[in-house]
Amino acid sequence: MANFKKRFTADAYAEGILQGDRIMLSRAITLVESALREDALLSEQVLEKVMHATGKSLRIGITGVPGVGKSTFIEAFGTYLTGLGKKLAVLAIDPSSQRSQGSILGDKTRMEELSHNPAAYIRPSATGSSLGGVTTKTRESMLLCEAAGFDIIFIETVGVGQSETAVHGMVDFFLLLMLAGAGDELQGIKKGIMEMADAIVINKADGDNIQLASNAKIAYENALHLFPPSDSGWYPKVLTASALKNEGLTHLWELILNFEKHMKARGQFEKNRNEQNLKWMKETIRHQLEKLFYDADAVKRVLAAKETEVIERKVPANVAARQLLDLFF
Ligand code: GDP
């Protein structure tokens, strides 16, 4: 919920963002997250004004079930990257969480070190009512962060729902964090999510867990071999790491750079982004049309009655839909 009163002009937001002003960036993201119609128009203007400065960062999606060590990992890897001179922004998507009013990063103890790091910017997720709304806002926030000069964007999501597909649709590199466990190595994470991963990191490869982690690495490598190869010619890799002990981070960064090189050499990097953008446009159109439809008085007046007719099987659902659409048009 946007709890701010003051609005600035689109130029003021844009200038602030382009100068790397964090406060203005935060205000602009709050604007983007606002549910008010006027704010949506203003934020579109801001986005248009900074568009020329977007697209230069590396966008990395990070997912994994709760407890896998995402925040510890983001803290460790984020600190590693800022140590290399990178500027990092961390955004999150978690429409389902009840914690801290829907924010998985709202908890103050998470990413304590990174949140004090001047080269890092952490932004909790929007509390959206629908996944579509949240992910749209995250895309926009990502572009604003790029315009503010961040080299790397992390988009974190909890590996339990459909938000993975949404995140996969807005990043260049998709990383899945997993744990080595006794028994079924693939337990808890859907096959579809594994299929989207460009790399799997088996976290908590430390102490007594080291052997288990190497076993898991082999199991996942075998599992990934069963998936059909992707068009990009990139074969997903499996690594072990310890976020707690800062191990495996250099390896992972090298892997990500190799991935980037591989994708760019084949023109696949740009192709992916182009496809993502076109899909975003189409999704927006679909979203807006649907909203117009349900907001229309002609539809509102008869919708409940039509639903009852469908439930009572007086009218086939497709016929009811056609009748409602006719009313709308
Ligand atoms: P999240 O829910 O995925 O964000 O997971 P957290 O980062 O909150 O971590 C969950 C728990 O696992 C915490 O107690 C962490 O200290 C612990 N943890 C995270 N990474 C590691 C690791 O690499 N090794 C070990 N041994 N514990 C870890």
mmCIF file with all atom_site columns, N, CA and C in Angstrom, residues 98-128:
data_model
loop_
_atom_site.group_PDB
_atom_site.id
_atom_site.type_symbol
_atom_site.label_atom_id
_atom_site.label_alt_id
_atom_site.label_comp_id
_atom_site.label_asym_id
_atom_site.label_entity_id
_atom_site.label_seq_id
_atom_site.pdbx_PDB_ins_code
_atom_site.Cartn_x
_atom_site.Cartn_y
_atom_site.Cartn_z
_atom_site.occupancy
_atom_site.B_iso_or_equiv
_atom_site.pdbx_formal_charge
_atom_site.auth_seq_id
_atom_site.auth_comp_id
_atom_site.auth_asym_id
_atom_site.auth_atom_id
_atom_site.pdbx_PDB_model_num
ATOM 1  N N  . GLN A 1 98  ? 2.562  -13.942 4.023  1.00 0.00 ? 98  GLN A N  1
ATOM 2  C CA . GLN A 1 98  ? 1.844  -13.111 4.993  1.00 0.00 ? 98  GLN A CA 1
ATOM 3  C C  . GLN A 1 98  ? 2.820  -12.364 5.890  1.00 0.00 ? 98  GLN A C  1
ATOM 4  N N  . ARG A 1 99  ? 4.080  -12.810 5.836  1.00 0.00 ? 99  ARG A N  1
ATOM 5  C CA . ARG A 1 99  ? 5.102  -12.204 6.667  1.00 0.00 ? 99  ARG A CA 1
ATOM 6  C C  . ARG A 1 99  ? 5.285  -10.731 6.325  1.00 0.00 ? 99  ARG A C  1
ATOM 7  N N  . SER A 1 100 ? 5.436  -9.915  7.300  1.00 0.00 ? 100 SER A N  1
ATOM 8  C CA . SER A 1 100 ? 5.720  -8.491  7.100  1.00 0.00 ? 100 SER A CA 1
ATOM 9  C C  . SER A 1 100 ? 4.870  -7.909  5.976  1.00 0.00 ? 100 SER A C  1
ATOM 10 N N  . GLN A 1 101 ? 3.595  -8.118  6.075  1.00 0.00 ? 101 GLN A N  1
ATOM 11 C CA . GLN A 1 101 ? 2.654  -7.625  5.078  1.00 0.00 ? 101 GLN A CA 1
ATOM 12 C C  . GLN A 1 101 ? 3.042  -8.045  3.671  1.00 0.00 ? 101 GLN A C  1
ATOM 13 N N  . GLY A 1 102 ? 3.377  -9.295  3.525  1.00 0.00 ? 102 GLY A N  1
ATOM 14 C CA . GLY A 1 102 ? 3.631  -9.826  2.201  1.00 0.00 ? 102 GLY A CA 1
ATOM 15 C C  . GLY A 1 102 ? 5.047  -9.632  1.701  1.00 0.00 ? 102 GLY A C  1
ATOM 16 N N  . SER A 1 103 ? 5.898  -9.069  2.499  1.00 0.00 ? 103 SER A N  1
ATOM 17 C CA . SER A 1 103 ? 7.244  -8.829  2.020  1.00 0.00 ? 103 SER A CA 1
ATOM 18 C C  . SER A 1 103 ? 8.210  -9.848  2.591  1.00 0.00 ? 103 SER A C  1
ATOM 19 N N  . ILE A 1 104 ? 8.887  -10.580 1.700  1.00 0.00 ? 104 ILE A N  1
ATOM 20 C CA . ILE A 1 104 ? 9.827  -11.566 2.209  1.00 0.00 ? 104 ILE A CA 1
ATOM 21 C C  . ILE A 1 104 ? 11.137 -10.905 2.637  1.00 0.00 ? 104 ILE A C  1
ATOM 22 N N  . LEU A 1 105 ? 11.297 -9.660  2.227  1.00 0.00 ? 105 LEU A N  1
ATOM 23 C CA . LEU A 1 105 ? 12.521 -8.972  2.643  1.00 0.00 ? 105 LEU A CA 1
ATOM 24 C C  . LEU A 1 105 ? 12.240 -7.972  3.753  1.00 0.00 ? 105 LEU A C  1
ATOM 25 N N  . GLY A 1 106 ? 11.019 -7.925  4.170  1.00 0.00 ? 106 GLY A N  1
ATOM 26 C CA . GLY A 1 106 ? 10.633 -6.931  5.165  1.00 0.00 ? 106 GLY A CA 1
ATOM 27 C C  . GLY A 1 106 ? 11.267 -7.194  6.524  1.00 0.00 ? 106 GLY A C  1
ATOM 28 N N  . ASP A 1 107 ? 11.550 -8.448  6.765  1.00 0.00 ? 107 ASP A N  1
ATOM 29 C CA . ASP A 1 107 ? 12.146 -8.837  8.018  1.00 0.00 ? 107 ASP A CA 1
ATOM 30 C C  . ASP A 1 107 ? 13.534 -8.181  8.152  1.00 0.00 ? 107 ASP A C  1
ATOM 31 N N  . LYS A 1 108 ? 13.697 -7.400  9.187  1.00 0.00 ? 108 LYS A N  1
ATOM 32 C CA . LYS A 1 108 ? 14.906 -6.583  9.317  1.00 0.00 ? 108 LYS A CA 1
ATOM 33 C C  . LYS A 1 108 ? 16.192 -7.402  9.439  1.00 0.00 ? 108 LYS A C  1
ATOM 34 N N  . THR A 1 109 ? 16.064 -8.606  9.963  1.00 0.00 ? 109 THR A N  1
ATOM 35 C CA . THR A 1 109 ? 17.281 -9.386  10.169 1.00 0.00 ? 109 THR A CA 1
ATOM 36 C C  . THR A 1 109 ? 17.806 -10.002 8.874  1.00 0.00 ? 109 THR A C  1
ATOM 37 N N  . ARG A 1 110 ? 16.995 -9.986  7.833  1.00 0.00 ? 110 ARG A N  1
ATOM 38 C CA . ARG A 1 110 ? 17.445 -10.559 6.580  1.00 0.00 ? 110 ARG A CA 1
ATOM 39 C C  . ARG A 1 110 ? 18.413 -9.613  5.874  1.00 0.00 ? 110 ARG A C  1
ATOM 40 N N  . MET A 1 111 ? 19.478 -10.150 5.396  1.00 0.00 ? 111 MET A N  1
ATOM 41 C CA . MET A 1 111 ? 20.460 -9.396  4.604  1.00 0.00 ? 111 MET A CA 1
ATOM 42 C C  . MET A 1 111 ? 20.945 -8.144  5.310  1.00 0.00 ? 111 MET A C  1
ATOM 43 N N  . GLU A 1 112 ? 21.230 -8.327  6.547  1.00 0.00 ? 112 GLU A N  1
ATOM 44 C CA . GLU A 1 112 ? 21.669 -7.231  7.410  1.00 0.00 ? 112 GLU A CA 1
ATOM 45 C C  . GLU A 1 112 ? 22.897 -6.513  6.819  1.00 0.00 ? 112 GLU A C  1
ATOM 46 N N  . GLU A 1 113 ? 23.890 -7.307  6.458  1.00 0.00 ? 113 GLU A N  1
ATOM 47 C CA . GLU A 1 113 ? 25.143 -6.731  5.975  1.00 0.00 ? 113 GLU A CA 1
ATOM 48 C C  . GLU A 1 113 ? 24.928 -6.001  4.652  1.00 0.00 ? 113 GLU A C  1
ATOM 49 N N  . LEU A 1 114 ? 24.220 -6.676  3.752  1.00 0.00 ? 114 LEU A N  1
ATOM 50 C CA . LEU A 1 114 ? 24.001 -6.103  2.435  1.00 0.00 ? 114 LEU A CA 1
ATOM 51 C C  . LEU A 1 114 ? 23.181 -4.815  2.515  1.00 0.00 ? 114 LEU A C  1
ATOM 52 N N  . SER A 1 115 ? 22.253 -4.780  3.459  1.00 0.00 ? 115 SER A N  1
ATOM 53 C CA . SER A 1 115 ? 21.405 -3.596  3.558  1.00 0.00 ? 115 SER A CA 1
ATOM 54 C C  . SER A 1 115 ? 22.194 -2.362  4.017  1.00 0.00 ? 115 SER A C  1
ATOM 55 N N  . HIS A 1 116 ? 23.382 -2.588  4.598  1.00 0.00 ? 116 HIS A N  1
ATOM 56 C CA . HIS A 1 116 ? 24.223 -1.446  4.976  1.00 0.00 ? 116 HIS A CA 1
ATOM 57 C C  . HIS A 1 116 ? 25.332 -1.178  3.970  1.00 0.00 ? 116 HIS A C  1
ATOM 58 N N  . ASN A 1 117 ? 25.339 -1.980  2.922  1.00 0.00 ? 117 ASN A N  1
ATOM 59 C CA . ASN A 1 117 ? 26.395 -1.864  1.914  1.00 0.00 ? 117 ASN A CA 1
ATOM 60 C C  . ASN A 1 117 ? 26.040 -0.746  0.931  1.00 0.00 ? 117 ASN A C  1
ATOM 61 N N  . PRO A 1 118 ? 26.896 0.260   0.814  1.00 0.00 ? 118 PRO A N  1
ATOM 62 C CA . PRO A 1 118 ? 26.552 1.396   -0.052 1.00 0.00 ? 118 PRO A CA 1
ATOM 63 C C  . PRO A 1 118 ? 26.432 1.033   -1.532 1.00 0.00 ? 118 PRO A C  1
ATOM 64 N N  . ALA A 1 119 ? 26.999 -0.100  -1.927 1.00 0.00 ? 119 ALA A N  1
ATOM 65 C CA . ALA A 1 119 ? 26.907 -0.494  -3.340 1.00 0.00 ? 119 ALA A CA 1
ATOM 66 C C  . ALA A 1 119 ? 25.692 -1.379  -3.608 1.00 0.00 ? 119 ALA A C  1
ATOM 67 N N  . ALA A 1 120 ? 24.893 -1.610  -2.556 1.00 0.00 ? 120 ALA A N  1
ATOM 68 C CA . ALA A 1 120 ? 23.729 -2.475  -2.735 1.00 0.00 ? 120 ALA A CA 1
ATOM 69 C C  . ALA A 1 120 ? 22.444 -1.735  -2.398 1.00 0.00 ? 120 ALA A C  1
ATOM 70 N N  . TYR A 1 121 ? 21.393 -2.131  -3.070 1.00 0.00 ? 121 TYR A N  1
ATOM 71 C CA . TYR A 1 121 ? 20.074 -1.532  -2.829 1.00 0.00 ? 121 TYR A CA 1
ATOM 72 C C  . TYR A 1 121 ? 19.084 -2.682  -2.703 1.00 0.00 ? 121 TYR A C  1
ATOM 73 N N  . ILE A 1 122 ? 18.401 -2.753  -1.577 1.00 0.00 ? 122 ILE A N  1
ATOM 74 C CA . ILE A 1 122 ? 17.464 -3.853  -1.355 1.00 0.00 ? 122 ILE A CA 1
ATOM 75 C C  . ILE A 1 122 ? 16.058 -3.300  -1.266 1.00 0.00 ? 122 ILE A C  1
ATOM 76 N N  . ARG A 1 123 ? 15.179 -3.895  -2.050 1.00 0.00 ? 123 ARG A N  1
ATOM 77 C CA . ARG A 1 123 ? 13.805 -3.402  -2.058 1.00 0.00 ? 123 ARG A CA 1
ATOM 78 C C  . ARG A 1 123 ? 12.844 -4.573  -1.830 1.00 0.00 ? 123 ARG A C  1
ATOM 79 N N  . PRO A 1 124 ? 12.069 -4.510  -0.764 1.00 0.00 ? 124 PRO A N  1
ATOM 80 C CA . PRO A 1 124 ? 11.101 -5.574  -0.507 1.00 0.00 ? 124 PRO A CA 1
ATOM 81 C C  . PRO A 1 124 ? 10.047 -5.638  -1.616 1.00 0.00 ? 124 PRO A C  1
ATOM 82 N N  . SER A 1 125 ? 9.378  -6.754  -1.702 1.00 0.00 ? 125 SER A N  1
ATOM 83 C CA . SER A 1 125 ? 8.409  -6.944  -2.784 1.00 0.00 ? 125 SER A CA 1
ATOM 84 C C  . SER A 1 125 ? 7.166  -6.103  -2.563 1.00 0.00 ? 125 SER A C  1
ATOM 85 N N  . ALA A 1 126 ? 6.496  -5.841  -3.661 1.00 0.00 ? 126 ALA A N  1
ATOM 86 C CA . ALA A 1 126 ? 5.218  -5.151  -3.589 1.00 0.00 ? 126 ALA A CA 1
ATOM 87 C C  . ALA A 1 126 ? 4.191  -6.086  -2.965 1.00 0.00 ? 126 ALA A C  1
ATOM 88 N N  . THR A 1 127 ? 3.279  -5.545  -2.228 1.00 0.00 ? 127 THR A N  1
ATOM 89 C CA . THR A 1 127 ? 2.196  -6.377  -1.714 1.00 0.00 ? 127 THR A CA 1
ATOM 90 C C  . THR A 1 127 ? 1.049  -6.297  -2.697 1.00 0.00 ? 127 THR A C  1
ATOM 91 N N  . GLY A 1 128 ? 1.096  -7.138  -3.669 1.00 0.00 ? 128 GLY A N  1
ATOM 92 C CA . GLY A 1 128 ? 0.058  -7.111  -4.705 1.00 0.00 ? 128 GLY A CA 1
ATOM 93 C C  . GLY A 1 128 ? -1.016 -8.128  -4.400 1.00 0.00 ? 128 GLY A C  1
#
